[in-house]
Coordinates of C-alpha atoms and ligand atoms in Angstrom, one line a residue:
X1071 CA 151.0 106.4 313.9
X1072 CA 154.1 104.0 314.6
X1073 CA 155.4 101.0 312.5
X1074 CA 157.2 102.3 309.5
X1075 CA 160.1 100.8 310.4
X1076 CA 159.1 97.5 308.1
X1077 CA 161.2 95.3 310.2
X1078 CA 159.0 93.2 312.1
X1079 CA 157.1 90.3 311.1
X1080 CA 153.6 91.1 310.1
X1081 CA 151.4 88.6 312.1
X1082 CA 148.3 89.6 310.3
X1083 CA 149.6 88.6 306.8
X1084 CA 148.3 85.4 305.9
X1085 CA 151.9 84.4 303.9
X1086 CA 153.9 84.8 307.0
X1087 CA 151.7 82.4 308.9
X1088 CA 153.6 80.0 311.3
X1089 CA 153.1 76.6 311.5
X1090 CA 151.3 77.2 315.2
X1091 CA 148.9 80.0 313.2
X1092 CA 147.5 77.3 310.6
X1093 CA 147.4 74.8 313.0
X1094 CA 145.3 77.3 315.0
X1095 CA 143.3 77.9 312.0
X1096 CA 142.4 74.3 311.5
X1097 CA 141.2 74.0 314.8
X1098 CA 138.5 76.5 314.5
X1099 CA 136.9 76.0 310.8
X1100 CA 133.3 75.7 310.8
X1101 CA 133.0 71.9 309.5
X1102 CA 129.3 72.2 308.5
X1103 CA 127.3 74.7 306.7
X1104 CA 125.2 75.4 309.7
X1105 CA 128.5 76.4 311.9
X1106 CA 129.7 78.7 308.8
X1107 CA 128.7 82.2 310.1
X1108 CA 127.6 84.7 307.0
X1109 CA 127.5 84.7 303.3
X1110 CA 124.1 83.8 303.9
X1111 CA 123.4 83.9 300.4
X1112 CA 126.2 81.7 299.3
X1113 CA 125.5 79.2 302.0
X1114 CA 122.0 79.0 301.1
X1115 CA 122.9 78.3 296.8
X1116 CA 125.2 75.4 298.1
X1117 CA 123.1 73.7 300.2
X1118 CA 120.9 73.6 297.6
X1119 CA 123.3 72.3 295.7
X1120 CA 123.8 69.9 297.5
X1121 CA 120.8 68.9 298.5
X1122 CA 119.6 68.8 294.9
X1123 CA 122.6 66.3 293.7
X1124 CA 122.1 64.3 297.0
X1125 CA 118.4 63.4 295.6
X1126 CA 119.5 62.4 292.5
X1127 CA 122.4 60.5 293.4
X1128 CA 124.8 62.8 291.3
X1129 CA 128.3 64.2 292.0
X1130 CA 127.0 68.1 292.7
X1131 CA 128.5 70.6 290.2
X1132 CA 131.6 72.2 290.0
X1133 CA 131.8 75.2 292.1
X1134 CA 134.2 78.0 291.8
X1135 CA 134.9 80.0 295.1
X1136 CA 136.2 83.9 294.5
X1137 CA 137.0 86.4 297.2
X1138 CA 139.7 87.9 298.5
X1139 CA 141.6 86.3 300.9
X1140 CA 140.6 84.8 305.0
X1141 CA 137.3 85.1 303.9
X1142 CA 136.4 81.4 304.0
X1143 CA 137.2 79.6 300.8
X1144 CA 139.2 76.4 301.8
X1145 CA 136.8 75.9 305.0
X1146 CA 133.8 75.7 302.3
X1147 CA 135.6 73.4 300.2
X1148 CA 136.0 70.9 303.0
X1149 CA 132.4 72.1 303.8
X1150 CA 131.6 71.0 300.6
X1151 CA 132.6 67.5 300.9
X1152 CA 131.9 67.0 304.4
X1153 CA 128.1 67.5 303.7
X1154 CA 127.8 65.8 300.6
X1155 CA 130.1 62.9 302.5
X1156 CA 132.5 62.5 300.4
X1157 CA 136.2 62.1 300.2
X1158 CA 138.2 65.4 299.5
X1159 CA 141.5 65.8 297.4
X1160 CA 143.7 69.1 298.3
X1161 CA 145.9 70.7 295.6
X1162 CA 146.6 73.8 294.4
X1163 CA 147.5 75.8 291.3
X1164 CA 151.0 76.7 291.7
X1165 CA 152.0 72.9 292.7
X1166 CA 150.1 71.8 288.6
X1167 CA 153.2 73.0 286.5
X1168 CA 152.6 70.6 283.5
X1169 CA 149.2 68.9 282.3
X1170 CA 151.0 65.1 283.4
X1171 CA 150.5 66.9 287.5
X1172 CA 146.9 67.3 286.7
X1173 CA 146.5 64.0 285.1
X1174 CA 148.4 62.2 287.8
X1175 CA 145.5 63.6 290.5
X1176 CA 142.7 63.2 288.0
X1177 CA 143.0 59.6 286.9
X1178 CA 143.7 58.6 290.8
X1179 CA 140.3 60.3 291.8
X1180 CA 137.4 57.7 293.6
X1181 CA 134.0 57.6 291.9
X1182 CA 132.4 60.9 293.5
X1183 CA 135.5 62.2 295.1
X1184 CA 135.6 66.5 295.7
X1185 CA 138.5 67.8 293.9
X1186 CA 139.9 71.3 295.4
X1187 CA 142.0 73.3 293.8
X1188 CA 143.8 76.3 295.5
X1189 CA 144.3 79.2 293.4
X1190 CA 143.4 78.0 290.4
X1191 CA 144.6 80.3 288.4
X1192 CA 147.7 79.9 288.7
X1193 CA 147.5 76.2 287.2
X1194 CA 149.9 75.7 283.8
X1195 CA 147.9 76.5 280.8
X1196 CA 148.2 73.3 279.4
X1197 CA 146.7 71.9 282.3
X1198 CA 143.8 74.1 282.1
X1199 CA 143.1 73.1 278.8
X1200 CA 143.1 69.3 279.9
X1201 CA 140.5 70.3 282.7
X1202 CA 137.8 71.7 279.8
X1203 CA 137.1 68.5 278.9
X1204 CA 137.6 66.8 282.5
X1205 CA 135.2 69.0 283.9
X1206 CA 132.8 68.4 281.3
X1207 CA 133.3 64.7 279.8
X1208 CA 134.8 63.1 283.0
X1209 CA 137.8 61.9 280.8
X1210 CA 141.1 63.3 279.7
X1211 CA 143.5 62.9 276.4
X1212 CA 147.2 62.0 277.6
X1213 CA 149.7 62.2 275.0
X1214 CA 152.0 59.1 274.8
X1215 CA 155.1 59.4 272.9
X1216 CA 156.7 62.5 271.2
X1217 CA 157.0 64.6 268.0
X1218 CA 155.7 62.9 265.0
X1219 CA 154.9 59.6 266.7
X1220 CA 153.2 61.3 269.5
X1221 CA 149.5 59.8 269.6
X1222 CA 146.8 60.9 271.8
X1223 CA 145.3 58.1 274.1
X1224 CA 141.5 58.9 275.8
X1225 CA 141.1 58.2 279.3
X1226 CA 138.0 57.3 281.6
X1227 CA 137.8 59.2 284.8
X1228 CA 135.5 58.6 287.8
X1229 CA 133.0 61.3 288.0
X1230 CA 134.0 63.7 290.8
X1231 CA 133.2 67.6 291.9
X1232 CA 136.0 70.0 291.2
X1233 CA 135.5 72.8 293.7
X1234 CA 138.2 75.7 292.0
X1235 CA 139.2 78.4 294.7
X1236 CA 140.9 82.3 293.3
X1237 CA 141.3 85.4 295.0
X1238 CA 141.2 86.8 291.3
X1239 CA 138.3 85.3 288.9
X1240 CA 138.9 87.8 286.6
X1241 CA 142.3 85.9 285.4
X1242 CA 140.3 83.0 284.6
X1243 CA 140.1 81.9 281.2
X1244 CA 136.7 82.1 280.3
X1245 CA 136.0 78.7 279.2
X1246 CA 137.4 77.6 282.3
X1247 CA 134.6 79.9 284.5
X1248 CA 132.1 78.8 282.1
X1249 CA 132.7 75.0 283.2
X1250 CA 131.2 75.9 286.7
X1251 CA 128.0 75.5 287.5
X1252 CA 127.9 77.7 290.0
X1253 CA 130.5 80.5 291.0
X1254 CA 130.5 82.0 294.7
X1255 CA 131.5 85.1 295.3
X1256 CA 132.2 85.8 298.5
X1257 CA 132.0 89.2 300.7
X1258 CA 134.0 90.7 303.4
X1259 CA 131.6 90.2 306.1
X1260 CA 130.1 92.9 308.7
X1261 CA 130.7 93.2 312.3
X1262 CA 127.7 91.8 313.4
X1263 CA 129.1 88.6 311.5
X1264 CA 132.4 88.7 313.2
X1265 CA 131.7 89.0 316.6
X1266 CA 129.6 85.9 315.8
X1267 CA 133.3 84.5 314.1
X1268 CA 135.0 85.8 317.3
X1269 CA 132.4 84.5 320.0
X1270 CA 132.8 81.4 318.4
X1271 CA 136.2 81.0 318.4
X1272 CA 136.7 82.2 321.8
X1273 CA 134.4 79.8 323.1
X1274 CA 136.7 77.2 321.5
X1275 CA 139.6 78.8 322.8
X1276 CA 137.9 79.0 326.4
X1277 CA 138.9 82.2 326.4
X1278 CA 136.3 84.9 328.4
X1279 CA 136.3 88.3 326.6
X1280 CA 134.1 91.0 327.1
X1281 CA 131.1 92.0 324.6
X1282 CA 133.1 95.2 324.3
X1283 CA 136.2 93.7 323.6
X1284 CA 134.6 91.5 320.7
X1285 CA 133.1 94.7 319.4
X1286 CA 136.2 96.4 318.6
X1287 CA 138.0 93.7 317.4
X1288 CA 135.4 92.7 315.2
X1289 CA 135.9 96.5 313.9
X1290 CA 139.5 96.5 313.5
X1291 CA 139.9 93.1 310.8
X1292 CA 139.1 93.8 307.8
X1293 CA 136.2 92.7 307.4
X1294 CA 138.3 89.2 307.3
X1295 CA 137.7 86.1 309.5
X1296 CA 140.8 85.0 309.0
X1297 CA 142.0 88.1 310.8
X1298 CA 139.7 88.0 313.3
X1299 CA 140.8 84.6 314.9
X1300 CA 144.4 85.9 314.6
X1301 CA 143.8 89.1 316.5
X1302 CA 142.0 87.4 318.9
X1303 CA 144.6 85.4 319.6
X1304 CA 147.0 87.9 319.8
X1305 CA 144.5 89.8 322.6
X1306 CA 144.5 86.2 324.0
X1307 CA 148.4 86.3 324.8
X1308 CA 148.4 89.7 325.5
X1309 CA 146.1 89.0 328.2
X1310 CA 147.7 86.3 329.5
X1311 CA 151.0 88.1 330.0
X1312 CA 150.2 91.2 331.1
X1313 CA 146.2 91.7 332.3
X1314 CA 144.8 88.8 332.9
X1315 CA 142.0 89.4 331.3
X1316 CA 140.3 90.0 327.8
X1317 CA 138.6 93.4 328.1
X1318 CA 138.7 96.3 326.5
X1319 CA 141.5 97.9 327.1
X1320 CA 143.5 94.4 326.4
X1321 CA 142.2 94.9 323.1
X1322 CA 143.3 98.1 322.5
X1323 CA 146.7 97.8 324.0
X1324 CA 147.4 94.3 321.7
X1325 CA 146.0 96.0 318.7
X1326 CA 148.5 98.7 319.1
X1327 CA 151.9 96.4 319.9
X1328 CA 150.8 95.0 316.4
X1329 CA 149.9 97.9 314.4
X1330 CA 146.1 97.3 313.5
X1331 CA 144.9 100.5 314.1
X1332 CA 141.2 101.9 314.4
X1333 CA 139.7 100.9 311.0
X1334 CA 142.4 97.7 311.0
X1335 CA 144.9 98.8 308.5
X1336 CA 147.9 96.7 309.2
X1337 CA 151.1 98.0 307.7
X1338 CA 151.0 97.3 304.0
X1339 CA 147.6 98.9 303.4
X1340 CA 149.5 101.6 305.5
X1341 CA 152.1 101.7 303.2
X1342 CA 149.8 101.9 299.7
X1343 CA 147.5 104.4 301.7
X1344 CA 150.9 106.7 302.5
X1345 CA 152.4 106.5 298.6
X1346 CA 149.1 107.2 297.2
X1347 CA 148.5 110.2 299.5
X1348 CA 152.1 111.9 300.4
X1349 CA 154.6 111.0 297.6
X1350 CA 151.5 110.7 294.4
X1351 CA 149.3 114.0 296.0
X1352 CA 146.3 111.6 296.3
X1353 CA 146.5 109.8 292.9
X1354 CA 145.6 108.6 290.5
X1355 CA 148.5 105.5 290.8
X1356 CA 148.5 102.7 288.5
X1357 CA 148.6 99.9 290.3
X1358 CA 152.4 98.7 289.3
X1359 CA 153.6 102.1 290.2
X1360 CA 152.1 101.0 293.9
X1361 CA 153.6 97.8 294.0
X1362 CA 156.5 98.5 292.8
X1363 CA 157.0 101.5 295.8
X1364 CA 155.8 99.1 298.4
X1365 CA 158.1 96.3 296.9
X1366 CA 154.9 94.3 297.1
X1367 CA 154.2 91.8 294.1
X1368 CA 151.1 93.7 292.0
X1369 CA 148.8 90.6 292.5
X1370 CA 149.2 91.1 296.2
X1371 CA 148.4 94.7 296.0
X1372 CA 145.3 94.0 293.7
X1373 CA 143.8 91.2 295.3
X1374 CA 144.5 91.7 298.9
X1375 CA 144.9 95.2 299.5
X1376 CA 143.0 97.2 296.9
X1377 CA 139.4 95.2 297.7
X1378 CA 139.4 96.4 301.5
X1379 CA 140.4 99.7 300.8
X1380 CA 137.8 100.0 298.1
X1381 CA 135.0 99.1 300.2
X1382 CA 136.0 100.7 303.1
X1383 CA 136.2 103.8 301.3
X1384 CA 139.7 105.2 301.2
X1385 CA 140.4 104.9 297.6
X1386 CA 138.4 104.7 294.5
X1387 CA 139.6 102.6 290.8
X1388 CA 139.3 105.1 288.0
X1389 CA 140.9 103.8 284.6
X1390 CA 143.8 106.2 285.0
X1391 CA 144.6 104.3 288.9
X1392 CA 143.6 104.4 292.2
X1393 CA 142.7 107.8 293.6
X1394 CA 142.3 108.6 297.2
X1395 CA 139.2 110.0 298.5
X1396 CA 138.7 112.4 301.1
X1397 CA 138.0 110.0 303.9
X1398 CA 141.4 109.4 303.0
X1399 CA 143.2 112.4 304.0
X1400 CA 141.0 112.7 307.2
X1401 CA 141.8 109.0 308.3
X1402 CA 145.7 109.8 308.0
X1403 CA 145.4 113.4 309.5
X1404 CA 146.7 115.0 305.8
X1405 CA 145.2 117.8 304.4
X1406 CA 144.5 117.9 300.6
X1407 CA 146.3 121.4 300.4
X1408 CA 149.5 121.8 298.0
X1409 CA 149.2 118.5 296.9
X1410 CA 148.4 117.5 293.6
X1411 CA 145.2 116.8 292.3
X1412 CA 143.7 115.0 289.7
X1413 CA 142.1 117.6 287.9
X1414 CA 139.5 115.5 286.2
X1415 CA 137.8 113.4 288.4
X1416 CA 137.2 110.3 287.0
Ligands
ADP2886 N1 132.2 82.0 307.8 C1 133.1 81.6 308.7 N2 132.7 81.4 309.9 C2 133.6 81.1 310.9 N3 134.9 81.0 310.7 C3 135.4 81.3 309.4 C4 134.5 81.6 308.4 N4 135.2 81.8 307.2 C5 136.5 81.7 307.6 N5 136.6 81.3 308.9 C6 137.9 81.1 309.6 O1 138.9 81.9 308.9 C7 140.0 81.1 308.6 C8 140.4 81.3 307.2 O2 139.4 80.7 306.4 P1 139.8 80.0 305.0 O3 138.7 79.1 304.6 O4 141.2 79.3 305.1 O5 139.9 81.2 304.0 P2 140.4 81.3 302.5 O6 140.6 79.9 302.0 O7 139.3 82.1 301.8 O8 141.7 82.1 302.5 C9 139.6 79.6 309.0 O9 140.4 79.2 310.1 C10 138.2 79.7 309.5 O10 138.2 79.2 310.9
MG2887 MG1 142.4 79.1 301.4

C-alpha cells in the first residue's frame, strides 16, 4: 500500500474541495425528493411533513438533519424548501459568533421563509439560547443598552422553518434538539444506492461507464455520495487522458493514482487504521491520543472517520477507546502476533 508520504492534496476530503469540486457538486444535487436516491425512510417522514403543513397552510416543523458528512444534508435542506416552495436562507454555525448575528438573519426572515443552518453546533451559546424561544414563540428578546441600564426589548418575527444541519447531534444542547420536531438521521447508504447516485450523475455528466465500473466504484466510497460523484470524476479525467474510456480497469487505475483502495479508505482513515494497529498493538486508543498522532483535529476524527470505520467493521468504541478488530489486521496484511492486546475485551 503507497501514499504515506502525506504530501499530496487529498481530493476526497471534503475541506480541501476546490472551487471547480463545489461547483460540480451543485450541479448534480437531487432538487426534489423524488430525484433524492435512498434514506428511504427519511425521505418518506419529510414528505409527510410536508405534505401535512402544506394542507394546513402552516410553516412545516423544524427539522434537524444528523449524519456524517457527503451524505446529503444541505441538498435536503434546499429539498426542503424547494417542495414546500419557499424561499431558503443559508448560514452556518461557525459564521453566528454573538446572539446580535442570529438576530440580524432572524428578524430579516419573510413570512414562511426556510432557515438553514450549517453545523449548528457550532453556533455561540448565546445565540442558541436566543433560538429556544425563536424556534418556539417566533419572537426574540434583543438587549438595548448596557450594564445597569440594559433593558430587554421583545421582538415579532415572521414564522419561518429552521432546518438545523450537524455531523455531531450528540453536542447539541438538549433543549435545543428538543425544539425539533422531527430529527433525521441519516445513513451511509449501500451500493445498490450509489450506483443509483453514480448512474445518475454520469448521465448528467454524459459520461458512458460500464455497469462494472459503477460497481466498483460504488464499493470503494464510503458509503458517501459525496465521494462517489468525486471519484467519478476523477475516473472521468482519467479516462479522458489516458483510455478513452470509463471501464473497469479506468476505475481501478484512477482509484489507485488517488489512494482509495479496495474498501475506499483514503489516507487519513489509513493513517488512524495504521496508529491503532502498528504503533498502539490494536488498541484500545482514546480518541485524542488518535488525533493528536494523525495531527487531525479530534472532531474530525470522531465525526468523519470513526463512523465509517465503525460500520464497516475495522474498529469497535469500547469506553476505554477504539479497538481494532480482526478484520482489521487482515485488511492491512498485520498479524495480531507480539503485539499488544487488550486483555479484557470490552
Ligand atoms: N441521496 C442523494 N442522491 C443523489 N445525490 C446525493 C444524495 N445525497 C447527496 N448527494 C450528492 O452528494 C453531494 C453532497 O451532498 P450534501 O447535501 O452537500 O452533503 P452534506 O451536506 O450532508 O455534507 C451533493 O453534491 C449531492 O449531489
Ligand atoms: Mg453540507
Amino acid at each position: 500500500m503507497s501514499g504515506a508520504d502525506g504530501a499530496d492534496v487529498d481530493l476526497t476530503d471534503p475541506v480541501l474541495a476546490s472551487e471547480a469540486e463545489l461547483a460540480f457538486e451543485g450541479a448534480l444535487r437531487p432538487r426534489s425528493l423524488a430525484e433524492f436516491v435512498g434514506q428511504t425512510r427519511v425521505r418518506g417522514q419529510l414528505q409527510l411533513l410536508l405534505t401535512a403543513a402544506t394542507l394546513q397552510q402552516r410553516t412545516p416543523d423544524h427539522i434537524l438533519l444528523a449524519g456524517p458528512p457527503g451524505l446529503g444534508k444541505t441538498t435536503l435542506a434546499m429539498i426542503v424548501a424547494h417542495e414546500s416552495g419557499r424561499p431558503l436562507r443559508m448560514s452556518s454555525g461557525p459564521a453566528i459568533q454573538h446572539a446580535g448575528d442570529l438576530a440580524a438573519i432572524l428578524s430579516s426572515l419573510v413570512p414562511g421563509e426556510v432557515l438553514f443552518i450549517d453545523e449548528i453546533h457550532r453556533m455561540a451559546r448565546s445565540a442558541e439560547e436566543m433560538l429556544y424561544l425563536a424556534m418556539e414563540d417566533f419572537r426574540i428578546d434583543i438587549m438595548v443598552g448596557k450594564g445597569a441600564g440594559a433593558t430587554s426589548v421583545p421582538l415579532d418575527l415572521s414564522p419561518f422553518t429552521l432546518v438545523g444541519a450537524t455531523t455531531r447531534a450528540g453536542l447539541l444542547p438538549n433543549p435545543l434538539r428538543d425544539r425539533f420536531g422531527f430529527t433525521a438521521h441519516l445513513e451511509f447508504y449501500d451500493d445498490a444506492e450509489l450506483e443509483q447516485v453514480l448512474a445518475r450523475a454520469a448521465t448528467m455528466l454524459g459520461l458512458d461507464v460500464d455497469r462494472e465500473a459503477l460497481v466498483e466504484i460504488s464499493g470503494r466510497c464510503r458509503g458517501t455520495p459525496r465521494i462517489a460523484n468525486r471519484l467519478l470524476r476523477r475516473v472521468r479525467d482519467y479516462a479522458l487522458v489516458h483510455t478513452g474510456r470509463a471501464d473497469l480497469a479506468t476505475v481501478n487505475a484512477a482509484l489507485d493514482l488517488y489512494d482509495v483502495d479496495a474498501l475506499g479508505l483514503d489516507r487519513l482513515d489509513r493513517a488512524v487504521m495504521q496508529i491503532i494497529l502498528t504503533r498502539f498493538g490494536g488498541g484500545p486508543v482514546g480518541l485524542n491520543t488518535l488525533a493528536v498522532s494523525v495531527g487531525e483535529e479530534s472532531e474530525t476524527i470522531e465525526a468523519v472517520v470513526e463512523p465509517f470505520l465503525v460500520r464497516i467493521g475495522l474498529i469497535t468504541r469500547t469506553p476505554r477507546g477504539r479497538v481494532a478488530t480482526p478484520a482489521a489486521w487482515r485488511h492491512f496484511g498485520l498479524s495480531q502476533g507480539g503485539a499488544a492486546l487488550p486483555i479484557d475485551d470490552l
